[in-house]
Coordinates of C-alpha atoms and ligand atoms in Angstrom, one line a residue:
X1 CA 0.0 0.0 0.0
X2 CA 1.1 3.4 -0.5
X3 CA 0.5 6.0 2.0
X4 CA 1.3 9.0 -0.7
X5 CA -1.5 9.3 -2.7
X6 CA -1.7 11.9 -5.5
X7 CA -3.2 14.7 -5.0
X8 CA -5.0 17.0 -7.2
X9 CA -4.9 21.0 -7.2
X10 CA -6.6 23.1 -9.2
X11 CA -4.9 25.3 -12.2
X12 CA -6.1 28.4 -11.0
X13 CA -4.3 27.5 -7.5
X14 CA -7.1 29.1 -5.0
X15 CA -9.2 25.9 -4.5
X16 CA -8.2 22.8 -1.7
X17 CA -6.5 19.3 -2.8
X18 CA -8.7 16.8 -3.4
X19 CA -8.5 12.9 -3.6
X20 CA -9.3 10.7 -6.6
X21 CA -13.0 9.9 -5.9
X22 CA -13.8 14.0 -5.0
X23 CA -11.8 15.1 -8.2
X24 CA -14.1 12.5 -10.2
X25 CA -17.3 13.9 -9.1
X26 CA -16.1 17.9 -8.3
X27 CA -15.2 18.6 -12.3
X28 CA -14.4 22.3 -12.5
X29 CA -12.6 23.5 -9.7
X30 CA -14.2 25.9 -7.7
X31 CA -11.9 29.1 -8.6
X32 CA -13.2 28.1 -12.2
X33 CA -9.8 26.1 -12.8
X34 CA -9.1 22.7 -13.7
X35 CA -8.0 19.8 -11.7
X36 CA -4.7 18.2 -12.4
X37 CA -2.1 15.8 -10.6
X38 CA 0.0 17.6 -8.4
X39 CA 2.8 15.7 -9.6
X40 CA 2.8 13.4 -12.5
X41 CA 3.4 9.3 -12.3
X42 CA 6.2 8.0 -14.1
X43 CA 6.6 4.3 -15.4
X44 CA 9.8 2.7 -15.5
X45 CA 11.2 2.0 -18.9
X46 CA 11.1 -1.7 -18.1
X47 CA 7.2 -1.1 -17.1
X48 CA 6.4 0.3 -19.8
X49 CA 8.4 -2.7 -21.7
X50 CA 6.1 -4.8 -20.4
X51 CA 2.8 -3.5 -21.9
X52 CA 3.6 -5.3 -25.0
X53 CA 2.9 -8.6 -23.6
X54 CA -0.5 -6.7 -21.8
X55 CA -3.8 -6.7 -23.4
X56 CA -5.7 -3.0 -23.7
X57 CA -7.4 -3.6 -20.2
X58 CA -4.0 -4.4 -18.3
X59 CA -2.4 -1.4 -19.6
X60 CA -5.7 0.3 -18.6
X61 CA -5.1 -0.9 -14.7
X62 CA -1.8 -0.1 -14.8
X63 CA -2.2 3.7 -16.3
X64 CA -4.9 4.2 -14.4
X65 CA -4.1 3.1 -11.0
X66 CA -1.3 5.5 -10.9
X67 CA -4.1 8.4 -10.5
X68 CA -6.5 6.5 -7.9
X69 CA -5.7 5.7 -4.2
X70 CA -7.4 3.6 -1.2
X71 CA -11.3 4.7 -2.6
X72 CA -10.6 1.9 -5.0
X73 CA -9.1 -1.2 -4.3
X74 CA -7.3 -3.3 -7.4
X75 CA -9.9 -5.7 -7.2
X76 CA -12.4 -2.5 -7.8
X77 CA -10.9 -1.4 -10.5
X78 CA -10.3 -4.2 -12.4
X79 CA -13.8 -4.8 -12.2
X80 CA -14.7 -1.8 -13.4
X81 CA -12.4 -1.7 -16.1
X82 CA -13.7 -4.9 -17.5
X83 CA -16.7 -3.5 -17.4
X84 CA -16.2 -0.6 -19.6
X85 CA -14.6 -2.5 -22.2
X86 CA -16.9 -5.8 -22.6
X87 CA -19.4 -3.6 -25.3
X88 CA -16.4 -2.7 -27.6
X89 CA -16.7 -4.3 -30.7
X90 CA -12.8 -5.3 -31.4
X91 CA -11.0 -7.3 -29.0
X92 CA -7.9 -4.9 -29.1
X93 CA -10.5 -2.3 -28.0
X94 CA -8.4 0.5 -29.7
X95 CA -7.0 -1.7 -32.8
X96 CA -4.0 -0.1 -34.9
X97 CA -4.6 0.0 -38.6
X98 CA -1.4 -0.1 -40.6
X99 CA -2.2 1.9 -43.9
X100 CA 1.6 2.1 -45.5
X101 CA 4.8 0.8 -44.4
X102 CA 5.5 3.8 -41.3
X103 CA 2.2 5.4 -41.1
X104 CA -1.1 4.0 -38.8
X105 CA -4.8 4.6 -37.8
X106 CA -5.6 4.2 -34.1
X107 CA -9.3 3.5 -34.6
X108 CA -10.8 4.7 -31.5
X109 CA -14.4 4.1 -32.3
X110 CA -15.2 0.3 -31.3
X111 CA -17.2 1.5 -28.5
X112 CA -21.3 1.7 -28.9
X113 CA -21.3 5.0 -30.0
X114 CA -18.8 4.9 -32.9
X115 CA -16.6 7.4 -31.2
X116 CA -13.7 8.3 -29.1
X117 CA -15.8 9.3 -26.4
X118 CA -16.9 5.9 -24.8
X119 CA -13.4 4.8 -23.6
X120 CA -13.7 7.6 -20.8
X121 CA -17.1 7.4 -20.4
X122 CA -18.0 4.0 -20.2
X123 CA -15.2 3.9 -17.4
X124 CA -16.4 6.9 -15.7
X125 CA -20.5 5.6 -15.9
X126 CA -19.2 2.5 -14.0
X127 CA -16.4 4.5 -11.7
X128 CA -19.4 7.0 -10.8
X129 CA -21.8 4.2 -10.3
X130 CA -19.5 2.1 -8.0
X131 CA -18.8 5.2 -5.4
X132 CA -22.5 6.1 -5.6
X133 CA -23.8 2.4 -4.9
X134 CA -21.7 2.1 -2.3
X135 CA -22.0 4.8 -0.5
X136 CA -26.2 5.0 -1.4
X137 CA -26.1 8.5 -2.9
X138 CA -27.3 9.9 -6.8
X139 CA -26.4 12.4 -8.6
X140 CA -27.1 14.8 -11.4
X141 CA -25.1 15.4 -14.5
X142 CA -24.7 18.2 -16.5
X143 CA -22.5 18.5 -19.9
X144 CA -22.4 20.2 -22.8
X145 CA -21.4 18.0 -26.2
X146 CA -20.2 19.0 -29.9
X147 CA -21.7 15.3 -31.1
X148 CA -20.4 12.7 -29.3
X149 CA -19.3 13.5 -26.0
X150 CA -23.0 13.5 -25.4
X151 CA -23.6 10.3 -26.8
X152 CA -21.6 8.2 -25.1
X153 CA -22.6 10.2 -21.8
X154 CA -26.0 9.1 -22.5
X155 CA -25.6 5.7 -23.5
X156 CA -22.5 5.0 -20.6
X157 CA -25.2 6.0 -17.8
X158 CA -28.7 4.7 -19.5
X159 CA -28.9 2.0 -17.1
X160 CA -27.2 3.5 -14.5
X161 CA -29.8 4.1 -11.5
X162 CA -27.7 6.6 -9.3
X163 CA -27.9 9.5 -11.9
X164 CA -29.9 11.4 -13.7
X165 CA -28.0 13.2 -17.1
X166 CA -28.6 15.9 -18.5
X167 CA -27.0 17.0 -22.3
X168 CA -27.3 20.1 -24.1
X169 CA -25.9 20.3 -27.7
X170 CA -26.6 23.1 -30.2
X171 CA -29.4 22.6 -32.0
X172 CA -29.4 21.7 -35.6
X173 CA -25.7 21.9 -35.7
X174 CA -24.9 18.1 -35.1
X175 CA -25.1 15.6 -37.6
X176 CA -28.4 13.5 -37.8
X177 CA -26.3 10.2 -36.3
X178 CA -24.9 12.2 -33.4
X179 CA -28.5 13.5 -32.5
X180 CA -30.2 10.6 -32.8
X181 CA -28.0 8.6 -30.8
X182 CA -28.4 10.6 -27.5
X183 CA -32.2 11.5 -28.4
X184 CA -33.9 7.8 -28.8
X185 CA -32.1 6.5 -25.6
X186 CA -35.8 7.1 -23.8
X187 CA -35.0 5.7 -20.0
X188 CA -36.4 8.2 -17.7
X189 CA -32.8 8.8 -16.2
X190 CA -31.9 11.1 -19.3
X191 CA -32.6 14.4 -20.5
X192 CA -31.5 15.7 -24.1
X193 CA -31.4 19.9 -24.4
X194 CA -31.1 21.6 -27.3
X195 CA -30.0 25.1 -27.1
X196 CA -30.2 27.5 -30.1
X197 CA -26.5 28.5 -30.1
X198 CA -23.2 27.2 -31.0
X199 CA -20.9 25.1 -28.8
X200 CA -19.5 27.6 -27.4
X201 CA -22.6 28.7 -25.9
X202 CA -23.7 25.3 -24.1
X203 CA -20.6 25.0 -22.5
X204 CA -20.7 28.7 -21.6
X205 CA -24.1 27.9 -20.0
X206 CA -22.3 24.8 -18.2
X207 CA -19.7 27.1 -16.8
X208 CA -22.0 29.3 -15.8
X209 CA -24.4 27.2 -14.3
X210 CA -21.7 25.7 -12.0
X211 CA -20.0 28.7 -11.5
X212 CA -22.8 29.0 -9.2
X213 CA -21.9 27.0 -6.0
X214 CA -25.6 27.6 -4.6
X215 CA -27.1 26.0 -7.2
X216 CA -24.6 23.2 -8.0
X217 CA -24.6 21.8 -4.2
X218 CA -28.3 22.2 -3.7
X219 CA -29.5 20.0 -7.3
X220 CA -26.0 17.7 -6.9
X221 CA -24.6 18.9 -10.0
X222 CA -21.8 17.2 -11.5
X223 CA -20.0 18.0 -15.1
X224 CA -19.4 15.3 -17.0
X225 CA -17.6 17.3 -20.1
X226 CA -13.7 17.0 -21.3
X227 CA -13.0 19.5 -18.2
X228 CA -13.5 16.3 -15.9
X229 CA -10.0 14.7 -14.7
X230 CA -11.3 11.0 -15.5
X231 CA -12.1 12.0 -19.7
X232 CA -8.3 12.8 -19.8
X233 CA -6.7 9.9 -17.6
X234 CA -8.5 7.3 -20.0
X235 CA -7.7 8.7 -22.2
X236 CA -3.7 8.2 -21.6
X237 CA -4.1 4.8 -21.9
X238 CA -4.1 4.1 -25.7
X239 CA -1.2 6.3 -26.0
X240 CA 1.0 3.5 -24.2
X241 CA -1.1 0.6 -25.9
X242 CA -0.2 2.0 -29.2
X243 CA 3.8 2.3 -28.6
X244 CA 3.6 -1.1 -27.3
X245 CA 1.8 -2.7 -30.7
X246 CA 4.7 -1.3 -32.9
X247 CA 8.0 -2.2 -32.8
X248 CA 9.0 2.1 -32.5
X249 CA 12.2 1.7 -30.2
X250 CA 14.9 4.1 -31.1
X251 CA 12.1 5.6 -34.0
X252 CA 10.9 8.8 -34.3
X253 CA 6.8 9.0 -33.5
X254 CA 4.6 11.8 -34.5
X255 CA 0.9 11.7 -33.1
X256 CA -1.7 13.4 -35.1
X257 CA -5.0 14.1 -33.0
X258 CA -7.6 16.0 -34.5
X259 CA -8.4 18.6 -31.6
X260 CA -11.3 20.7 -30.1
X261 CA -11.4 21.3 -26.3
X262 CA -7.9 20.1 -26.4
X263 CA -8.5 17.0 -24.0
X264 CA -7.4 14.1 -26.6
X265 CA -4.4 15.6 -27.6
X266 CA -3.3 16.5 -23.3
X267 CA -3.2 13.0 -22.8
X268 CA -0.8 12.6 -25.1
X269 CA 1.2 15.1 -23.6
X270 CA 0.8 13.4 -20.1
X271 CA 2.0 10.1 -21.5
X272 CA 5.3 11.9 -22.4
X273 CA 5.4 13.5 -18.5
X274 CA 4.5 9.4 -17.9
X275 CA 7.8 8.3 -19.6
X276 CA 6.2 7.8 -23.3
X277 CA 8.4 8.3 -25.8
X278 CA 6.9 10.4 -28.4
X279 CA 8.3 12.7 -29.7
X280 CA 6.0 15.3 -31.5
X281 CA 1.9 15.8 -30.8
X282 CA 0.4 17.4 -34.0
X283 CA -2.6 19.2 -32.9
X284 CA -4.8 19.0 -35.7
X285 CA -7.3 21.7 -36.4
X286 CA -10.2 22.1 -39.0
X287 CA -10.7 25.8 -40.2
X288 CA -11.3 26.9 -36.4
X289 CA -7.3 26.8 -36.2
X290 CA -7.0 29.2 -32.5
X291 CA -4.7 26.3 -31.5
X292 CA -2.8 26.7 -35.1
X293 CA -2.5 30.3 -34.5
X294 CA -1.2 30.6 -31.2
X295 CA 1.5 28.0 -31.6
X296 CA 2.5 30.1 -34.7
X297 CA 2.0 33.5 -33.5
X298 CA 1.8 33.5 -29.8
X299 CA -1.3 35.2 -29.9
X300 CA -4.8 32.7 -28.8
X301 CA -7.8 35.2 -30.0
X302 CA -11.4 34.2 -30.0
X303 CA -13.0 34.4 -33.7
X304 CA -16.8 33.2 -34.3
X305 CA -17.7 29.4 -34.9
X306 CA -17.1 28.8 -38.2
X307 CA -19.3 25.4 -39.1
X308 CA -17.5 22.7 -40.7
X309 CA -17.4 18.8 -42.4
X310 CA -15.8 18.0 -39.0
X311 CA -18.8 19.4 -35.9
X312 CA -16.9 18.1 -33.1
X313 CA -14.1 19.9 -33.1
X314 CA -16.0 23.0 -34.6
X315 CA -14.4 25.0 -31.1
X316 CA -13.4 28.2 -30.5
X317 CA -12.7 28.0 -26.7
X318 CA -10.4 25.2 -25.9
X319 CA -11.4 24.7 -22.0
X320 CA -8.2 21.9 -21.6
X321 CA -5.3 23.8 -23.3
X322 CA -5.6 25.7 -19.4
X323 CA -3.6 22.5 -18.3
X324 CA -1.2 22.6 -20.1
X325 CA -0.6 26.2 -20.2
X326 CA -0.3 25.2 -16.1
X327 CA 1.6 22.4 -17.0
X328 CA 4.3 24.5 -19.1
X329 CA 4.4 27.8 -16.3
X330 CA 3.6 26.0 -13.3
X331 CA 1.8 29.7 -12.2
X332 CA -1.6 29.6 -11.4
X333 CA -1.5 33.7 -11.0
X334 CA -0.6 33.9 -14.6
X335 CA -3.1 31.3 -15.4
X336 CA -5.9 33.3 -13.3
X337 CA -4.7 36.7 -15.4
X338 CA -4.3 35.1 -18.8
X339 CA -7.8 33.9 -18.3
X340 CA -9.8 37.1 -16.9
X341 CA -8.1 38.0 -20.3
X342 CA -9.7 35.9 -22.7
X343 CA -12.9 36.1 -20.9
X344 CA -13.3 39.9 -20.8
X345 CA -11.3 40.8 -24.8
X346 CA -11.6 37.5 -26.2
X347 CA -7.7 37.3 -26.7
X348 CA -4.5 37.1 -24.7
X349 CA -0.9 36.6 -25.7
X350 CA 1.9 34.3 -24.7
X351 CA 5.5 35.4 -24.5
X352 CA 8.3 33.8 -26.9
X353 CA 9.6 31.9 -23.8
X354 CA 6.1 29.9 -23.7
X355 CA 5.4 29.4 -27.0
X356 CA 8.9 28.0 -27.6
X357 CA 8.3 25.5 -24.4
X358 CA 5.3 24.3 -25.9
X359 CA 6.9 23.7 -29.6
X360 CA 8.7 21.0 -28.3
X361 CA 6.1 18.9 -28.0
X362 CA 3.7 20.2 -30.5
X363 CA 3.6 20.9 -33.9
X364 CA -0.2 22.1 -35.7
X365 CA -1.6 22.6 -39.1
X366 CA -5.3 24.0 -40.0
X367 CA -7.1 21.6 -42.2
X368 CA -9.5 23.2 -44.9
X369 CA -12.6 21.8 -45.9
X370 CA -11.4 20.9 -49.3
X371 CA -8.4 19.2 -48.2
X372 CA -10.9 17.3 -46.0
X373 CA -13.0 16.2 -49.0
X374 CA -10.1 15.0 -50.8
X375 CA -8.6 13.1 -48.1
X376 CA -11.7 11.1 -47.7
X377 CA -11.8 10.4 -51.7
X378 CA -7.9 9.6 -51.7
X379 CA -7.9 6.9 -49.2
X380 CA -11.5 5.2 -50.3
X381 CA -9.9 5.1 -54.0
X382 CA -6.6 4.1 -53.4
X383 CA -6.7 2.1 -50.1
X384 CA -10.6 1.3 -49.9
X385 CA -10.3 2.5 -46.5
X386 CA -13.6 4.8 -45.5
X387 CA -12.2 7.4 -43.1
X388 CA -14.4 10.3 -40.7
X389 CA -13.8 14.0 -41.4
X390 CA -12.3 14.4 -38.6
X391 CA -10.4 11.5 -38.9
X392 CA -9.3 13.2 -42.3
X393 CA -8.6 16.1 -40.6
X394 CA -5.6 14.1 -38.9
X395 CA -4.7 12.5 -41.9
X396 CA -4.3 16.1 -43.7
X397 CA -2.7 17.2 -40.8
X398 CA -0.1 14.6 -40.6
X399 CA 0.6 14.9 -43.9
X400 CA 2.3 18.2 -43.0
X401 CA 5.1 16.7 -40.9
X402 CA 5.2 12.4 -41.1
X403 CA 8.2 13.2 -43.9
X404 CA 9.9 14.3 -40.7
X405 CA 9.5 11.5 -38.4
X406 CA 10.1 7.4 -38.7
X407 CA 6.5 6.5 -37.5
X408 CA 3.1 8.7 -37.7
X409 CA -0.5 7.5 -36.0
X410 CA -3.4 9.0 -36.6
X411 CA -6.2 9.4 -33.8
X412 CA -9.5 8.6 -35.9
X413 CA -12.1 9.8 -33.4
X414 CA -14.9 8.8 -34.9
X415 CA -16.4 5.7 -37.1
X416 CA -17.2 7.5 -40.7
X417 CA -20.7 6.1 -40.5
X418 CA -21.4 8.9 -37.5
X419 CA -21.3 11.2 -40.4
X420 CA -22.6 9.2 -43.1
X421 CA -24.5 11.8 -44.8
X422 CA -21.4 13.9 -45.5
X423 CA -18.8 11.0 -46.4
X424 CA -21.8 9.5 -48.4
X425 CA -21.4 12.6 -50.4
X426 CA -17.8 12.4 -51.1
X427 CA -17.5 8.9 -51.6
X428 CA -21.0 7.8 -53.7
X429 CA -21.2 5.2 -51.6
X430 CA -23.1 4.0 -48.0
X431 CA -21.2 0.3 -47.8
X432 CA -19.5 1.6 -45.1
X433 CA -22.7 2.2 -42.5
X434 CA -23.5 -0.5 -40.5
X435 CA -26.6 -2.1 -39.6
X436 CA -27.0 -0.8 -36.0
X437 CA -26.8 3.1 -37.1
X438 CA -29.6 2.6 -39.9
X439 CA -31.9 1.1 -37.5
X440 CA -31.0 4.2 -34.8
X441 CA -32.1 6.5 -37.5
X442 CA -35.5 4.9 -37.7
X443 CA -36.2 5.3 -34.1
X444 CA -38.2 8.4 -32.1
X445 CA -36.6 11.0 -30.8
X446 CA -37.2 13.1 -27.9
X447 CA -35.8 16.3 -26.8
X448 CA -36.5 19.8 -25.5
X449 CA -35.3 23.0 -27.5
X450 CA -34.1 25.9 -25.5
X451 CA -32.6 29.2 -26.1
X452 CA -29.7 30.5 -25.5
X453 CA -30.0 31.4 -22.0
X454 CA -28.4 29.9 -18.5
X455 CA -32.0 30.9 -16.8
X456 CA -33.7 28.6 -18.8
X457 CA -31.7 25.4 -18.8
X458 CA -31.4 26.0 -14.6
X459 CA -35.7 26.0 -14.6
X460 CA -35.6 23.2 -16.6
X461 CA -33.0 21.2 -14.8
X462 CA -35.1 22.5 -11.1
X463 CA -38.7 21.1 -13.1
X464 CA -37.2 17.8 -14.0
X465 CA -35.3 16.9 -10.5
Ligands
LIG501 C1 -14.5 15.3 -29.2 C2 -14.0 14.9 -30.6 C3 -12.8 15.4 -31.0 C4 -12.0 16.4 -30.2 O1 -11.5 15.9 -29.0 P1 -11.0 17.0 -27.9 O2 -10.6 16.1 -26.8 O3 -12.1 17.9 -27.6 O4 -9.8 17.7 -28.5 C5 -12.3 15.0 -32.3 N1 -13.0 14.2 -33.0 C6 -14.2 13.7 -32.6 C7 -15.0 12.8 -33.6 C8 -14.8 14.1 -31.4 O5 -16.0 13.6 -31.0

């Protein structure tokens, strides 16, 4: 047993420690920063030699445990791990598909919604459920989603009876497949909101809404979005299970992660603080390129949403790149200032000494629509292989730098079929849409639409408890 657990503290450095289980439920920090590690784990190069011979749930354990302490036994999380990963629907859970001699596509989208988002959430649906069941509480959870974040949200805690979950997405701005597969789960337990906005504005409403520590303690609020500590420490996990699947010792590795709220792409960067030995994170952008523009000017300014091929990373306001601003600075007052800054001009700029820190682990490139469209068509004609656009959008991406490296993975966040009507359109053809997501599509829907207002989404939530 160890006696030093981790810790967590907030970015903005005004709000107490917590443990594991409180920084699972707590989500944003209560000085409106976000919870990381005080310190981060390291694995021993022979540890870490070891996860070859480890299937995708051992590695899980083993990343994972490094975060938890005596709230969860081994035996616990074992359980719970297993779990997660029985409704995956690939035995490697995050398989590798080798497309040329030094290039690969993690596929990421075995779970039951076709994307990213179930390995966190299934694991945090059955983390939240154990602590609730045994301790005989319920809660209420609140997040915002670009597509699929909600999804798997929804489907991860359908049958789970110590929580009610609540989900706003912008209306009409989600694909048809995204929608429908949070809006015909119809257990009583889930709510779908729609709000007429963007994005940006249901997760301003979430901020807001638990910004308001009355209100979050008195309805048992809990968030549930990529700001929550659990999304990013599953996440780690296939970063490890990947460099263990290829032989990449003494190599060059680029990863290419098509990026939004920044979350995805952090884990990567932890694995490196974790002893991975990556060597460059590509952060992949669609033609909302803030990320893009600060690394290459310094300067992270707030334009309007700009829709795209690729919703779910259609973001302006990257909530996780926070952490690793902390990460790099290790200066929660220049976190708190940099931060009033956005909020109140909509911009704020780093200094040369930052920027150049964060350049040595990350590269990005700004994908346009077009060079989406003739991604897709590229690799269905000369491959057969039937990618997502945001999958393309890491393929473009990578494009940019793989000459420079020995090995280059791309993240594909999503199954292609979760955006069927758009790849339909590229490609001429629907082979590639399984049975499953046809018969979704035929299914009722039910939702409520909302404007754009904090007010309203709080009566609803207070009507509905
Ligand atoms: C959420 C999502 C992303 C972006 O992930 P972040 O962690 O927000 O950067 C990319 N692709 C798809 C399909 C997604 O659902």
């Amino acid at each position: 047993m160890r006696n030093n657990y981790l810790k967590y503290i907030s970015t903005r450095g005004h709000s107490q420690k917590l443990d594991f289980k409180d920084v699972i439920f707590e989500g944003l920090a209560p000085d409106g920063g976000l919870y990381i590690p005080e310190e981060w784990p390291k694995f021993t190069n022979k540890e870490i030699k070891s996860f070859s011979c480890k299937s995708y749930q051992e590695i899980a354990f083993d990343v994972i445990s490094k975060f938890t302490d005596d709230s969860l036994s081994s035996e616990d999380l074992k359980n719970i791990i297993d779990l997660s990963y029985k409704d995956f629907d690939h035995s490697e859970i995050t398989p590798l598909n080798k497309i040329s001699e030094n290039e690969y596509i993690l596929e990421l989208f075995h779970g039951p919604t076709y994307a990213f988002k179930d390995v966190a959430m299934q694991f945090i649906s059955n983390l939240m459920d154990f602590y609730l069941s045994k301790s005989n509480q319920t809660i209420n959870i609140l997040g915002a989603t670009s597509g699929d974040t909600g999804a798997a949200a929804i489907v991860g805690f359908q049958n789970i009876k110590s929580a009610q979950i609540f989900i706003l997405h912008p209306y009409d701005k989600i694909s048809d497949v995204q929608r429908k597969f949070m809006t015909t789960v119809q257990t009583n337990n889930v709510h779908n909101i729609a709000i007429k906005g963007s994005f940006d504005d249901c997760q301003n409403i979430i901020k807001e809404i638990f910004s308001d520590q009355n209100y979050k303690k008195q309805y048992n609020l809990t968030a549930i979005n990529s700001i929550n500590w659990s999304r990013i420490m599953c996440q780690i996990v296939y970063y490890f299970y990947t460099l263990s699947r290829i032989e990449a010792e003494g190599k060059k590795t680029i990863f290419t992660v098509p990026t939004g709220n920044f979350g995805d792409i952090l884990a990567g960067y932890i694995a490196i603080q974790m002893g991975s030995s990556i060597d460059m994170l590509n952060i992949a952008t669609n033609e909302n390129d803030i990320l893009t523009r600060t690394l290459s000017t310094g300067k992270h300014t707030l334009n309007d949403v700009k829709a795209t091929s690729s919703p779910s990373i259609d973001i302006q306001i990257s909530s996780n790149f926070e952490r690793l601003l902390y990460d790099i600075t290790k200066d929660s007052s220049f976190i708190i200032k940099t931060m009033d800054e956005l909020k109140s001009s909509g911009s704020y700029s780093l200094e040369s000494k930052v920027v150049n820190n964060i350049k040595e682990y990350f590269c990005s490139y700004s994908v346009s629509q077009d060079e989406v469209r003739e991604t897709i068509i590229n690799l269905y004609k000369t491959k057969n292989l039937v990618i997502d656009p945001h999958t393309a959008v890491g393929v473009a991406a990578a494009g940019q730098f793989s000459k420079n490296y020995d090995i280059s993975i791309v993240l594909s966040t999503a199954h292609p079929a979760k955006f069927k009507d758009t790849v339909r359109e590229f490609i001429q053809s629907e082979s590639f849409v399984p049975a499953k997501i046809n018969k979704i599509l035929s299914l009722n829907e039910d939702m409520v639409i909302l404007e754009n207002s904090t007010e309203k989404v709080k009566e609803l939530i207070m009507e509905k408890i």
